[in-house]
Amino acid sequence: LTYSQLIVLVTGSMTASKLPVPGEELGLFTDLYELTMSQAFFQQGMSATATFSLFTRTYPPNRAFFISAGLEDVLEYLGNLNFSGHAIDYLRATGIFSDDFLKYLSTIKFTGNVRAIPEGRLYFTDEPAVEITAPLIEAQLAETFIINQVNLQSMLATKAARCVWAAQGRGIADFASRRTQGTDAALKMARASYMAGFSSTSNVLAASLYGMPPAGTMAHSFVTSFPSELQAFRAYVMSFPNRTILLLDTYDTIAGTWNAVQVAKEMETEGRQLMAVRLDSGDFDKLSRQVRKILDDSGLDYVKILASGGLDEYELEILVNNGAPIDLFGVGTKAGVSADAPWSDMAYKLVSFDNRPVMKLSTDKVSLPGAKQIYRTRDADGMFSKDIIALHDEELPGGVPLLEEVMIDGERRGAPATLEEARARFEEDFSLLDDKFKALNNPPRYPVSISGNLERLSSRVREEALGTNVSSSD
């Protein structure tokens, strides 16, 4: 069996997503005000169709693009949205909600439509990554979960893509699990980083759930548990003769390298080869050159060098640009928490209700009215040139629409997309984005405009909203 076939055999499929809370508790994964607003809607008889847009207002520092991620979790959530008997009992015990509203909640399920940018595709500020169209309460209740999942996963995928860009073709393994903020974040980091080009993950559960290659070496505790480093290396080779990576820096990196050379020569006598050695501390540039020379001078030019420990895209770029002879990277803490940009200004705003376009006019938080479509255009070389945000029923010649119908009347359209499909979409999109937008520091903004029709609608809705809701004063 191939690795992929094995994963299918064990897990049943190579998709998807795993919800962070038990299915019977999904309804309660929401902010209280979503429920209080919904009761007021219910008691006012406000059941007409609403459209909400999910978008990011501004770029975090040094960012010029986002990667769509988390959609599979959103669709699974919407397809299973419910309030169990236990959930209803809890809400009743709070004393906040009326019996008629709780009875309504006990039967609710999502019956609406979802249009979204497929996972793995690039998008930019103000562009709706997801649009939900459903009866008002159903769409409102979904806000907390949708932002929670898409915000985190798109942020992590974007950070990972920057690491992939900085590594310039060198393989990267996700080593972040132990320092992410909780188990769900660790799983989603593994998935998002693989989507964005990482080659593997150290998280075994993530590898099992998502059909990803697992990766790992040894810890310093393995070496220190033996009387000597050489004995530790030999013991590891005995257990894993075909996948040995030796950790060099437990005591002294150079001495550790000579011990690795001795073990590698012993392996050669048995017709085997040492796969790699790992650096986990110190000056990676200087040490990698020293280790590479020792290995090459010993006839071990096939042994690769893996570096891990405190790395993210900024360190990777310096090492790669300086020509450090490092073949592989393990990236952990800084990528797993998106350390330089740990949050983004993602919003979920009502843009239409009961066939009436609406918009928010708050300072620095203006939203665009109406359901939308995004059209992406290319230049003469086939590279992405600009995006145009348009109304959902517009057709702009020369542009490719990005938002796709992925759920209709509460039912998914087609089978869940696989992680490999999302990864392939990212690779294609990233290859078509000009390198200047991938710069790690102060990249230019990718051009995004709005169509004439959307601009005119925005002006009209703004005037109507100000005329209705702002009074003059003496």
Tab-separated table of C-alpha atoms in Angstrom:
chain	number	residue	atom	x	y	z
A	1	LEU	CA	0.000	0.000	0.000
A	2	THR	CA	1.077	3.566	-0.647
A	3	TYR	CA	0.947	6.001	2.256
A	4	SER	CA	-2.179	7.672	0.840
A	5	GLN	CA	-3.923	4.312	0.414
A	6	LEU	CA	-3.039	3.413	3.988
A	7	ILE	CA	-4.605	6.624	5.270
A	8	VAL	CA	-7.789	5.951	3.304
A	9	LEU	CA	-7.894	2.420	4.711
A	10	VAL	CA	-7.468	3.612	8.290
A	11	THR	CA	-9.561	6.786	8.290
A	12	GLY	CA	-12.043	6.145	5.503
A	13	SER	CA	-11.156	9.208	3.452
A	14	MET	CA	-8.599	11.932	3.017
A	15	THR	CA	-10.754	14.963	3.668
A	16	ALA	CA	-11.619	17.330	5.591
A	17	SER	CA	-12.154	18.768	8.918
A	18	LYS	CA	-12.969	17.766	12.440
A	19	LEU	CA	-15.304	19.889	14.519
A	20	PRO	CA	-13.736	21.264	17.722
A	21	VAL	CA	-16.804	20.525	19.884
A	22	PRO	CA	-19.167	17.538	20.149
A	23	GLY	CA	-22.025	17.648	17.667
A	24	GLU	CA	-24.685	17.815	20.356
A	25	GLU	CA	-23.108	20.999	21.740
A	26	LEU	CA	-22.752	22.884	18.447
A	27	GLY	CA	-25.605	25.284	19.112
A	28	LEU	CA	-24.011	26.520	22.330
A	29	PHE	CA	-20.736	27.414	20.598
A	30	THR	CA	-21.879	30.986	20.114
A	31	ASP	CA	-21.684	34.338	21.857
A	32	LEU	CA	-24.593	35.133	24.146
A	33	TYR	CA	-25.629	38.144	22.114
A	34	GLU	CA	-26.206	35.958	19.070
A	35	LEU	CA	-28.902	34.201	21.086
A	36	THR	CA	-30.400	37.313	22.653
A	37	MET	CA	-30.603	39.023	19.248
A	38	SER	CA	-32.164	35.888	17.817
A	39	GLN	CA	-34.880	35.848	20.470
A	40	ALA	CA	-35.689	39.466	19.659
A	41	PHE	CA	-35.798	38.609	15.935
A	42	PHE	CA	-38.055	35.651	16.711
A	43	GLN	CA	-40.459	37.662	18.809
A	44	GLN	CA	-40.600	40.379	16.124
A	45	GLY	CA	-41.394	37.786	13.461
A	46	MET	CA	-38.205	38.614	11.545
A	47	SER	CA	-37.695	35.415	9.568
A	48	ALA	CA	-36.892	36.835	6.141
A	49	THR	CA	-33.725	35.926	4.255
A	50	ALA	CA	-30.477	37.616	5.247
A	51	THR	CA	-27.015	37.623	3.691
A	52	PHE	CA	-23.878	37.990	5.777
A	53	SER	CA	-20.372	38.540	4.348
A	54	LEU	CA	-17.201	37.288	6.044
A	55	PHE	CA	-14.182	39.439	5.190
A	56	THR	CA	-10.981	40.885	6.657
A	57	ARG	CA	-10.768	44.657	6.878
A	58	THR	CA	-7.019	45.230	7.082
A	59	TYR	CA	-3.766	43.330	6.641
A	60	PRO	CA	-1.698	42.396	9.679
A	61	PRO	CA	1.881	43.763	9.588
A	62	ASN	CA	3.906	42.754	6.523
A	63	ARG	CA	1.033	40.856	4.907
A	64	ALA	CA	-0.303	41.310	1.375
A	65	PHE	CA	-2.558	38.270	0.926
A	66	PHE	CA	-4.631	35.696	2.783
A	67	ILE	CA	-5.317	32.025	2.092
A	68	SER	CA	-8.856	30.696	2.301
A	69	ALA	CA	-8.944	28.014	5.008
A	70	GLY	CA	-11.516	26.667	7.437
A	71	LEU	CA	-14.386	26.346	4.961
A	72	GLU	CA	-14.700	22.598	5.475
A	73	ASP	CA	-15.257	23.142	9.197
A	74	VAL	CA	-17.876	25.799	8.449
A	75	LEU	CA	-19.802	23.488	6.137
A	76	GLU	CA	-19.657	20.605	8.591
A	77	TYR	CA	-20.867	22.900	11.362
A	78	LEU	CA	-23.754	24.268	9.335
A	79	GLY	CA	-24.763	20.799	8.217
A	80	ASN	CA	-24.980	19.661	11.836
A	81	LEU	CA	-26.212	22.807	13.595
A	82	ASN	CA	-28.606	21.885	16.394
A	83	PHE	CA	-29.599	22.546	19.981
A	84	SER	CA	-29.770	19.307	21.940
A	85	GLY	CA	-32.055	18.671	24.879
A	86	HIS	CA	-29.126	19.327	27.191
A	87	ALA	CA	-28.430	22.645	25.438
A	88	ILE	CA	-32.067	23.722	25.739
A	89	ASP	CA	-32.117	22.755	29.427
A	90	TYR	CA	-29.023	24.857	30.046
A	91	LEU	CA	-30.453	27.887	28.248
A	92	ARG	CA	-33.716	27.540	30.167
A	93	ALA	CA	-31.784	27.421	33.449
A	94	THR	CA	-30.141	30.775	32.709
A	95	GLY	CA	-33.529	32.445	33.020
A	96	ILE	CA	-32.754	34.641	30.020
A	97	PHE	CA	-34.870	33.069	27.296
A	98	SER	CA	-38.583	32.580	26.713
A	99	ASP	CA	-40.154	29.143	26.382
A	100	ASP	CA	-41.467	29.811	22.887
A	101	PHE	CA	-38.000	30.790	21.644
A	102	LEU	CA	-36.416	27.737	23.267
A	103	LYS	CA	-39.010	25.535	21.593
A	104	TYR	CA	-38.056	27.133	18.272
A	105	LEU	CA	-34.348	26.543	18.945
A	106	SER	CA	-34.950	22.879	19.735
A	107	THR	CA	-36.035	22.288	16.131
A	108	ILE	CA	-33.694	24.649	14.290
A	109	LYS	CA	-31.343	23.507	11.588
A	110	PHE	CA	-29.486	25.355	8.868
A	111	THR	CA	-31.537	25.603	5.671
A	112	GLY	CA	-29.609	28.295	3.824
A	113	ASN	CA	-27.027	28.704	1.078
A	114	VAL	CA	-23.278	29.237	1.246
A	115	ARG	CA	-21.046	30.802	-1.384
A	116	ALA	CA	-17.357	30.781	-0.653
A	117	ILE	CA	-13.820	31.010	-1.977
A	118	PRO	CA	-12.565	27.393	-2.046
A	119	GLU	CA	-9.898	26.448	0.464
A	120	GLY	CA	-6.359	27.054	-0.707
A	121	ARG	CA	-7.185	30.030	-2.924
A	122	LEU	CA	-5.707	33.462	-2.278
A	123	TYR	CA	-7.886	36.419	-1.332
A	124	PHE	CA	-7.357	39.988	-0.183
A	125	THR	CA	-8.780	42.640	2.156
A	126	ASP	CA	-12.487	43.510	1.898
A	127	GLU	CA	-13.149	40.466	-0.275
A	128	PRO	CA	-15.816	38.117	1.146
A	129	ALA	CA	-14.229	34.738	1.793
A	130	VAL	CA	-17.667	33.343	2.713
A	131	GLU	CA	-21.213	34.586	2.207
A	132	ILE	CA	-24.105	33.029	4.107
A	133	THR	CA	-27.675	33.496	2.844
A	134	ALA	CA	-30.346	32.044	5.112
A	135	PRO	CA	-33.297	32.942	7.344
A	136	LEU	CA	-32.013	35.703	9.606
A	137	ILE	CA	-31.706	33.733	12.845
A	138	GLU	CA	-29.912	30.799	11.208
A	139	ALA	CA	-27.356	33.123	9.637
A	140	GLN	CA	-26.907	35.196	12.798
A	141	LEU	CA	-26.294	32.220	15.092
A	142	ALA	CA	-23.469	30.983	12.867
A	143	GLU	CA	-21.314	34.109	13.275
A	144	THR	CA	-19.162	33.066	16.224
A	145	PHE	CA	-18.174	29.657	14.889
A	146	ILE	CA	-17.502	30.894	11.370
A	147	ILE	CA	-15.174	33.692	12.456
A	148	ASN	CA	-13.506	31.421	15.009
A	149	GLN	CA	-12.568	28.790	12.451
A	150	VAL	CA	-11.861	30.804	9.315
A	151	ASN	CA	-9.951	33.541	11.123
A	152	LEU	CA	-7.599	31.077	12.820
A	153	GLN	CA	-7.029	28.802	9.872
A	154	SER	CA	-6.559	31.507	7.252
A	155	MET	CA	-4.114	33.272	9.584
A	156	LEU	CA	-2.087	30.084	10.113
A	157	ALA	CA	-2.165	29.108	6.446
A	158	THR	CA	-0.940	32.560	5.476
A	159	LYS	CA	1.915	32.375	7.992
A	160	ALA	CA	2.843	28.930	6.694
A	161	ALA	CA	2.821	30.126	3.081
A	162	ARG	CA	5.282	32.840	3.998
A	163	CYS	CA	7.559	30.195	5.519
A	164	VAL	CA	7.278	28.091	2.360
A	165	TRP	CA	8.178	31.113	0.250
A	166	ALA	CA	11.193	31.903	2.438
A	167	ALA	CA	12.415	28.276	2.336
A	168	GLN	CA	12.600	28.396	-1.483
A	169	GLY	CA	11.883	24.736	-2.128
A	170	ARG	CA	13.339	23.216	1.028
A	171	GLY	CA	10.954	20.924	2.862
A	172	ILE	CA	9.253	22.146	6.039
A	173	ALA	CA	7.708	20.044	8.794
A	174	ASP	CA	5.128	21.389	11.252
A	175	PHE	CA	6.597	21.077	14.768
A	176	ALA	CA	4.146	23.494	16.422
A	177	SER	CA	1.717	21.313	18.373
A	178	ARG	CA	3.164	21.639	21.858
A	179	ARG	CA	3.024	25.447	21.832
A	180	THR	CA	-0.198	26.226	19.987
A	181	GLN	CA	-3.146	27.461	22.034
A	182	GLY	CA	-4.911	24.177	22.642
A	183	THR	CA	-5.537	20.899	20.873
A	184	ASP	CA	-7.886	22.220	18.193
A	185	ALA	CA	-5.430	24.957	17.263
A	186	ALA	CA	-2.662	22.363	16.971
A	187	LEU	CA	-4.728	20.202	14.626
A	188	LYS	CA	-5.784	23.164	12.524
A	189	MET	CA	-2.183	24.413	12.338
A	190	ALA	CA	-1.085	21.051	10.962
A	191	ARG	CA	-3.870	21.058	8.370
A	192	ALA	CA	-3.506	24.712	7.373
A	193	SER	CA	0.279	24.510	7.068
A	194	TYR	CA	0.081	21.411	4.870
A	195	MET	CA	-2.457	23.194	2.666
A	196	ALA	CA	0.033	26.039	2.316
A	197	GLY	CA	2.950	23.840	1.322
A	198	PHE	CA	4.462	22.229	4.418
A	199	SER	CA	5.535	18.656	3.725
A	200	SER	CA	4.586	16.927	6.994
A	201	THR	CA	3.581	17.290	10.647
A	202	SER	CA	4.887	15.941	13.925
A	203	ASN	CA	1.280	15.743	15.221
A	204	VAL	CA	0.287	12.099	14.814
A	205	LEU	CA	-3.423	12.710	15.340
A	206	ALA	CA	-3.416	15.397	12.645
A	207	ALA	CA	-1.561	13.084	10.285
A	208	SER	CA	-4.181	10.412	10.911
A	209	LEU	CA	-7.218	12.703	10.612
A	210	TYR	CA	-6.143	14.635	7.557
A	211	GLY	CA	-4.069	12.142	5.593
A	212	MET	CA	-0.743	13.929	6.036
A	213	PRO	CA	2.745	12.408	6.279
A	214	PRO	CA	3.919	12.215	9.910
A	215	ALA	CA	7.450	13.391	10.689
A	216	GLY	CA	9.696	13.158	13.726
A	217	THR	CA	13.195	12.606	15.005
A	218	MET	CA	14.216	12.303	18.654
A	219	ALA	CA	14.304	14.544	21.698
A	220	HIS	CA	17.282	15.476	23.857
A	221	SER	CA	15.787	13.291	26.585
A	222	PHE	CA	16.412	10.255	24.398
A	223	VAL	CA	20.113	11.071	24.204
A	224	THR	CA	20.516	11.955	27.884
A	225	SER	CA	18.779	8.765	28.999
A	226	PHE	CA	21.731	6.717	27.677
A	227	PRO	CA	25.222	6.613	29.233
A	228	SER	CA	26.647	8.198	26.071
A	229	GLU	CA	25.494	9.966	22.934
A	230	LEU	CA	27.017	7.255	20.770
A	231	GLN	CA	25.020	4.554	22.553
A	232	ALA	CA	21.838	6.601	22.096
A	233	PHE	CA	22.496	6.966	18.376
A	234	ARG	CA	23.143	3.246	17.963
A	235	ALA	CA	19.964	2.359	19.867
A	236	TYR	CA	17.881	4.573	17.644
A	237	VAL	CA	19.395	3.080	14.503
A	238	MET	CA	18.586	-0.383	15.804
A	239	SER	CA	14.905	0.537	16.130
A	240	PHE	CA	14.596	2.677	12.990
A	241	PRO	CA	17.295	1.626	10.532
A	242	ASN	CA	15.467	3.047	7.514
A	243	ARG	CA	14.461	6.429	8.897
A	244	THR	CA	17.195	7.592	11.229
A	245	ILE	CA	17.640	11.295	11.942
A	246	LEU	CA	20.168	12.017	14.680
A	247	LEU	CA	19.945	15.045	16.988
A	248	LEU	CA	23.405	16.582	17.281
A	249	ASP	CA	23.311	19.356	19.881
A	250	THR	CA	22.528	17.647	23.202
A	251	TYR	CA	26.095	18.158	24.434
A	252	ASP	CA	28.338	19.539	21.713
A	253	THR	CA	27.226	19.851	18.107
A	254	ILE	CA	30.577	19.173	16.491
A	255	ALA	CA	31.317	16.188	18.734
A	256	GLY	CA	27.791	14.980	18.017
A	257	THR	CA	28.483	15.226	14.309
A	258	TRP	CA	31.537	12.968	14.609
A	259	ASN	CA	29.417	10.460	16.555
A	260	ALA	CA	26.841	10.613	13.766
A	261	VAL	CA	29.612	9.975	11.218
A	262	GLN	CA	30.716	6.873	13.125
A	263	VAL	CA	27.150	5.551	13.249
A	264	ALA	CA	26.589	6.352	9.565
A	265	LYS	CA	29.686	4.353	8.622
A	266	GLU	CA	28.446	1.417	10.709
A	267	MET	CA	25.098	1.647	8.877
A	268	GLU	CA	26.864	1.564	5.511
A	269	THR	CA	28.442	-1.786	6.382
A	270	GLU	CA	24.901	-3.139	6.667
A	271	GLY	CA	23.790	-1.590	3.379
A	272	ARG	CA	21.847	1.244	5.023
A	273	GLN	CA	22.149	5.013	5.019
A	274	LEU	CA	21.714	7.686	7.661
A	275	MET	CA	18.833	9.886	6.511
A	276	ALA	CA	19.692	13.199	8.211
A	277	VAL	CA	21.128	15.001	11.185
A	278	ARG	CA	19.289	17.700	13.116
A	279	LEU	CA	20.424	21.036	14.528
A	280	ASP	CA	18.161	22.459	17.219
A	281	SER	CA	20.129	25.344	18.734
A	282	GLY	CA	22.998	27.732	18.188
A	283	ASP	CA	24.120	29.618	15.100
A	284	PHE	CA	22.437	27.590	12.373
A	285	ASP	CA	24.390	29.233	9.567
A	286	LYS	CA	27.817	28.606	11.099
A	287	LEU	CA	26.994	25.167	12.481
A	288	SER	CA	25.359	23.902	9.289
A	289	ARG	CA	28.522	24.780	7.334
A	290	GLN	CA	30.721	23.005	9.837
A	291	VAL	CA	28.504	19.936	9.927
A	292	ARG	CA	28.206	19.835	6.143
A	293	LYS	CA	31.995	19.905	5.760
A	294	ILE	CA	32.473	17.063	8.232
A	295	LEU	CA	29.812	14.963	6.513
A	296	ASP	CA	31.152	15.646	3.014
A	297	ASP	CA	34.763	15.021	4.015
A	298	SER	CA	33.600	11.713	5.475
A	299	GLY	CA	31.930	10.636	2.231
A	300	LEU	CA	28.441	11.265	3.599
A	301	ASP	CA	27.241	13.857	1.124
A	302	TYR	CA	23.870	12.076	0.961
A	303	VAL	CA	23.089	12.863	4.609
A	304	LYS	CA	20.747	15.840	4.853
A	305	ILE	CA	20.771	18.581	7.473
A	306	LEU	CA	17.537	19.495	9.272
A	307	ALA	CA	17.310	22.667	11.385
A	308	SER	CA	14.619	23.399	13.972
A	309	GLY	CA	14.171	25.656	16.959
A	310	GLY	CA	12.669	29.159	17.009
A	311	LEU	CA	12.346	29.460	13.247
A	312	ASP	CA	9.815	31.290	11.128
A	313	GLU	CA	9.874	32.971	7.728
A	314	TYR	CA	12.212	35.769	8.775
A	315	GLU	CA	14.945	33.426	10.006
A	316	LEU	CA	14.394	31.069	7.069
A	317	GLU	CA	14.861	33.896	4.570
A	318	ILE	CA	18.170	34.920	6.129
A	319	LEU	CA	19.508	31.351	6.216
A	320	VAL	CA	18.452	30.596	2.641
A	321	ASN	CA	19.711	33.900	1.228
A	322	ASN	CA	23.055	33.379	2.967
A	323	GLY	CA	23.376	29.944	1.393
A	324	ALA	CA	23.394	27.965	4.645
A	325	PRO	CA	23.602	24.265	3.624
A	326	ILE	CA	20.344	23.288	5.321
A	327	ASP	CA	18.073	20.917	3.409
A	328	LEU	CA	15.031	20.724	5.665
A	329	PHE	CA	13.385	22.821	8.345
A	330	GLY	CA	11.187	22.055	11.324
A	331	VAL	CA	9.026	25.078	12.106
A	332	GLY	CA	7.185	25.302	15.397
A	333	THR	CA	6.208	27.943	17.924
A	334	LYS	CA	6.450	31.168	15.924
A	335	ALA	CA	4.496	29.746	12.993
A	336	GLY	CA	2.000	27.809	15.116
A	337	VAL	CA	0.859	30.969	16.903
A	338	SER	CA	1.579	33.327	13.969
A	339	ALA	CA	3.786	35.176	16.412
A	340	ASP	CA	4.294	38.398	14.468
A	341	ALA	CA	0.596	38.638	13.533
A	342	PRO	CA	-1.460	36.566	16.004
A	343	TRP	CA	-4.805	38.138	15.100
A	344	SER	CA	-6.612	39.643	12.139
A	345	ASP	CA	-9.542	42.029	11.796
A	346	MET	CA	-12.045	39.552	10.374
A	347	ALA	CA	-15.696	40.534	10.413
A	348	TYR	CA	-19.074	38.926	9.635
A	349	LYS	CA	-21.519	41.631	8.615
A	350	LEU	CA	-25.129	41.752	7.496
A	351	VAL	CA	-25.196	43.049	3.913
A	352	SER	CA	-28.801	42.312	2.927
A	353	PHE	CA	-32.060	41.598	4.729
A	354	ASP	CA	-35.445	40.899	3.187
A	355	ASN	CA	-34.139	41.991	-0.252
A	356	ARG	CA	-32.921	45.297	1.208
A	357	PRO	CA	-29.157	45.971	0.942
A	358	VAL	CA	-27.678	47.282	4.192
A	359	MET	CA	-24.274	48.523	5.299
A	360	LYS	CA	-22.388	49.583	8.406
A	361	LEU	CA	-21.003	53.143	8.464
A	362	SER	CA	-18.906	53.093	11.648
A	363	THR	CA	-15.579	54.901	11.414
A	364	ASP	CA	-12.891	52.625	9.915
A	365	LYS	CA	-15.424	49.778	9.844
A	366	VAL	CA	-17.547	50.516	6.788
A	367	SER	CA	-18.979	47.426	5.097
A	368	LEU	CA	-20.080	47.012	1.490
A	369	PRO	CA	-23.805	46.316	0.937
A	370	GLY	CA	-25.374	43.437	-0.937
A	371	ALA	CA	-24.380	39.893	-1.820
A	372	LYS	CA	-21.195	39.894	-3.866
A	373	GLN	CA	-18.932	38.162	-6.335
A	374	ILE	CA	-15.186	38.607	-6.787
A	375	TYR	CA	-13.659	38.624	-10.251
A	376	ARG	CA	-9.940	37.963	-10.688
A	377	THR	CA	-8.185	39.179	-13.815
A	378	ARG	CA	-4.817	38.239	-15.300
A	379	ASP	CA	-2.195	40.091	-17.299
A	380	ALA	CA	-0.745	39.128	-20.685
A	381	ASP	CA	1.622	36.643	-18.989
A	382	GLY	CA	-1.226	34.885	-17.163
A	383	MET	CA	-0.280	36.327	-13.762
A	384	PHE	CA	-2.892	37.742	-11.379
A	385	SER	CA	-3.289	41.445	-12.135
A	386	LYS	CA	-6.205	42.705	-10.019
A	387	ASP	CA	-9.469	41.728	-8.322
A	388	ILE	CA	-12.830	43.441	-8.652
A	389	ILE	CA	-15.503	43.133	-5.968
A	390	ALA	CA	-18.878	43.195	-7.724
A	391	LEU	CA	-22.519	42.476	-6.978
A	392	HIS	CA	-23.350	38.779	-6.939
A	393	ASP	CA	-25.409	38.909	-10.134
A	394	GLU	CA	-22.896	40.925	-12.164
A	395	GLU	CA	-20.822	39.397	-14.933
A	396	LEU	CA	-17.508	41.075	-15.637
A	397	PRO	CA	-15.901	39.985	-18.925
A	398	GLY	CA	-12.310	38.879	-18.583
A	399	GLY	CA	-12.579	38.042	-14.899
A	400	VAL	CA	-12.826	34.645	-13.218
A	401	PRO	CA	-15.437	34.459	-10.406
A	402	LEU	CA	-14.000	33.238	-7.099
A	403	LEU	CA	-17.075	32.633	-4.929
A	404	GLU	CA	-18.613	29.227	-5.565
A	405	GLU	CA	-21.918	27.755	-4.393
A	406	VAL	CA	-20.915	25.108	-1.870
A	407	MET	CA	-24.200	24.616	0.026
A	408	ILE	CA	-27.804	24.989	-1.128
A	409	ASP	CA	-30.845	24.677	1.160
A	410	GLY	CA	-28.620	23.345	3.920
A	411	GLU	CA	-27.139	20.565	1.799
A	412	ARG	CA	-23.573	20.433	0.519
A	413	ARG	CA	-22.979	20.521	-3.199
A	414	GLY	CA	-20.850	17.494	-3.951
A	415	ALA	CA	-18.415	15.603	-1.779
A	416	PRO	CA	-16.191	17.419	0.718
A	417	ALA	CA	-13.033	18.788	-0.865
A	418	THR	CA	-9.871	16.931	0.068
A	419	LEU	CA	-6.849	18.501	1.680
A	420	GLU	CA	-4.783	17.546	-1.362
A	421	GLU	CA	-7.175	19.479	-3.601
A	422	ALA	CA	-6.868	22.548	-1.402
A	423	ARG	CA	-3.076	22.202	-1.437
A	424	ALA	CA	-3.070	22.019	-5.237
A	425	ARG	CA	-5.236	25.156	-5.445
A	426	PHE	CA	-2.787	27.007	-3.228
A	427	GLU	CA	0.210	25.934	-5.286
A	428	GLU	CA	-1.453	27.151	-8.485
A	429	ASP	CA	-2.634	30.466	-7.051
A	430	PHE	CA	0.671	31.191	-5.329
A	431	SER	CA	2.588	30.559	-8.535
A	432	LEU	CA	0.410	33.166	-10.295
A	433	LEU	CA	0.917	35.885	-7.669
A	434	ASP	CA	3.732	38.287	-8.485
A	435	ASP	CA	6.738	37.794	-6.207
A	436	LYS	CA	6.608	41.392	-4.991
A	437	PHE	CA	3.410	40.614	-3.063
A	438	LYS	CA	5.202	37.727	-1.314
A	439	ALA	CA	7.893	39.977	0.172
A	440	LEU	CA	8.239	39.351	3.903
A	441	ASN	CA	8.660	43.029	4.767
A	442	ASN	CA	6.456	45.902	3.586
A	443	PRO	CA	4.969	44.257	0.477
A	444	PRO	CA	2.843	46.444	-1.809
A	445	ARG	CA	-0.928	46.069	-1.762
A	446	TYR	CA	-2.467	43.852	-4.390
A	447	PRO	CA	-4.916	45.958	-6.435
A	448	VAL	CA	-8.563	45.400	-5.459
A	449	SER	CA	-11.354	47.666	-6.703
A	450	ILE	CA	-15.146	47.637	-6.599
A	451	SER	CA	-17.389	47.603	-9.650
A	452	GLY	CA	-19.325	50.651	-10.772
A	453	ASN	CA	-22.615	48.992	-9.811
A	454	LEU	CA	-21.406	48.178	-6.314
A	455	GLU	CA	-20.029	51.693	-5.905
A	456	ARG	CA	-23.373	53.209	-6.917
A	457	LEU	CA	-25.271	50.857	-4.601
A	458	SER	CA	-22.958	51.771	-1.718
A	459	SER	CA	-23.559	55.475	-2.291
A	460	ARG	CA	-27.319	55.020	-2.411
A	461	VAL	CA	-27.484	52.827	0.706
A	462	ARG	CA	-25.202	55.228	2.572
A	463	GLU	CA	-27.432	58.192	1.736
A	464	GLU	CA	-30.562	56.290	2.731
A	465	ALA	CA	-29.014	55.110	6.007
A	466	LEU	CA	-27.800	58.603	6.936
A	467	GLY	CA	-31.116	60.142	5.973
A	468	THR	CA	-33.046	57.680	8.119
A	469	ASN	CA	-30.748	57.260	11.122
A	470	VAL	CA	-28.921	60.591	11.569
A	471	SER	CA	-30.882	63.565	12.841
A	472	SER	CA	-29.850	67.191	12.564
A	473	SER	CA	-29.255	69.260	15.697
A	474	ASP	CA	-29.258	72.980	16.376
